[in-house]
XYZ file of C-alpha atoms in Angstrom:
102
model
C 24.416 -53.383 26.502
C 24.981 -50.674 28.389
C 24.749 -47.267 26.800
C 26.616 -44.865 24.122
C 29.715 -43.255 26.389
C 30.844 -39.308 25.900
C 34.032 -38.230 26.736
C 34.918 -34.764 26.776
C 37.664 -33.173 24.349
C 40.882 -32.073 25.701
C 43.069 -30.107 24.125
C 42.399 -26.355 22.362
C 39.715 -24.829 23.543
C 36.525 -23.554 21.699
C 35.678 -20.240 20.512
C 34.009 -18.322 18.231
C 30.644 -18.484 21.077
C 29.956 -15.070 21.761
C 27.217 -14.001 21.935
C 26.334 -10.285 19.685
C 24.032 -8.005 21.910
C 20.882 -6.791 19.841
C 18.516 -3.894 20.548
C 15.702 -4.705 20.610
C 11.763 -2.864 20.753
C 9.064 -3.724 22.116
C 6.933 -1.137 19.468
C 4.027 -2.585 17.814
C 3.983 -4.128 14.198
C 1.748 -5.199 12.385
C 1.912 -7.779 9.132
C -2.629 -7.842 7.847
C -4.068 -9.254 6.728
C -2.876 -12.937 8.370
C -3.784 -14.787 7.564
C -3.053 -14.004 3.704
C -2.953 -16.075 0.773
C -1.453 -13.383 -2.349
C -0.004 -9.865 -0.639
C 0.267 -8.556 3.265
C 0.943 -5.012 4.137
C 3.226 -4.041 7.308
C 2.202 -1.147 9.116
C 4.446 0.281 11.863
C 4.466 4.145 12.982
C 6.878 6.613 11.352
C 7.884 6.648 8.121
C 10.726 5.376 7.887
C 11.979 2.328 5.765
C 12.326 -0.925 7.318
C 14.026 -4.935 6.391
C 11.501 -8.199 6.867
C 12.475 -10.931 5.993
C 10.231 -14.357 5.527
C 11.658 -17.834 7.196
C 10.022 -20.678 7.695
C 9.903 -22.159 11.122
C 13.671 -24.109 9.718
C 14.897 -20.489 9.638
C 15.362 -20.156 6.367
C 15.171 -17.099 5.018
C 13.038 -17.389 1.554
C 12.497 -13.890 0.985
C 13.733 -10.183 2.054
C 13.751 -6.530 1.349
C 13.033 -3.090 2.108
C 9.220 -1.517 2.982
C 7.603 2.003 3.905
C 4.476 1.422 6.287
C 1.225 0.148 4.493
C 3.203 -0.935 1.409
C 2.181 -3.873 0.442
C 4.271 -7.052 -0.477
C 3.998 -9.585 -2.809
C 3.899 -13.363 -0.725
C 2.526 -15.062 -3.056
C 5.528 -17.590 -4.310
C 5.453 -18.749 -0.815
C 3.610 -22.041 -0.723
C 0.937 -21.770 2.385
C 1.866 -22.888 5.655
C 2.989 -21.268 8.787
C 6.774 -18.472 8.604
C 7.588 -16.320 10.448
C 8.142 -12.324 9.346
C 10.655 -10.375 11.311
C 11.167 -6.392 11.117
C 13.857 -3.973 11.519
C 13.767 -0.347 11.945
C 17.200 1.524 11.617
C 19.024 -1.370 12.210
C 16.947 -1.760 15.801
C 14.797 -5.458 15.528
C 10.895 -5.658 16.346
C 9.310 -9.186 17.806
C 8.771 -11.664 14.786
C 5.206 -12.365 14.612
C 3.636 -15.251 13.546
C 2.416 -15.241 9.033
C -0.209 -18.209 8.096
C -0.696 -18.340 4.433
C -3.101 -20.119 3.324
């Protein structure tokens, strides 16, 4: 009986814990329809190309690519469920959005 005791590591300092500063934008964007069955359309301002990623809730990248505004992306290969969609334009990340796949 008793508790597990944690002991500190003694030795070299742990490195590699640097957090990179990411630029982000509060500019609105959307992927419609949501919930979706086979395709989603990205809508954002400007005529620049954006990079998107669709990840599951564990953070695994399932789809990625580039897209212009009002262009569709095929999501038929995804299983029904909840996903996160991230968009970056010229290296500036927009707030991720939740996507429901029917």
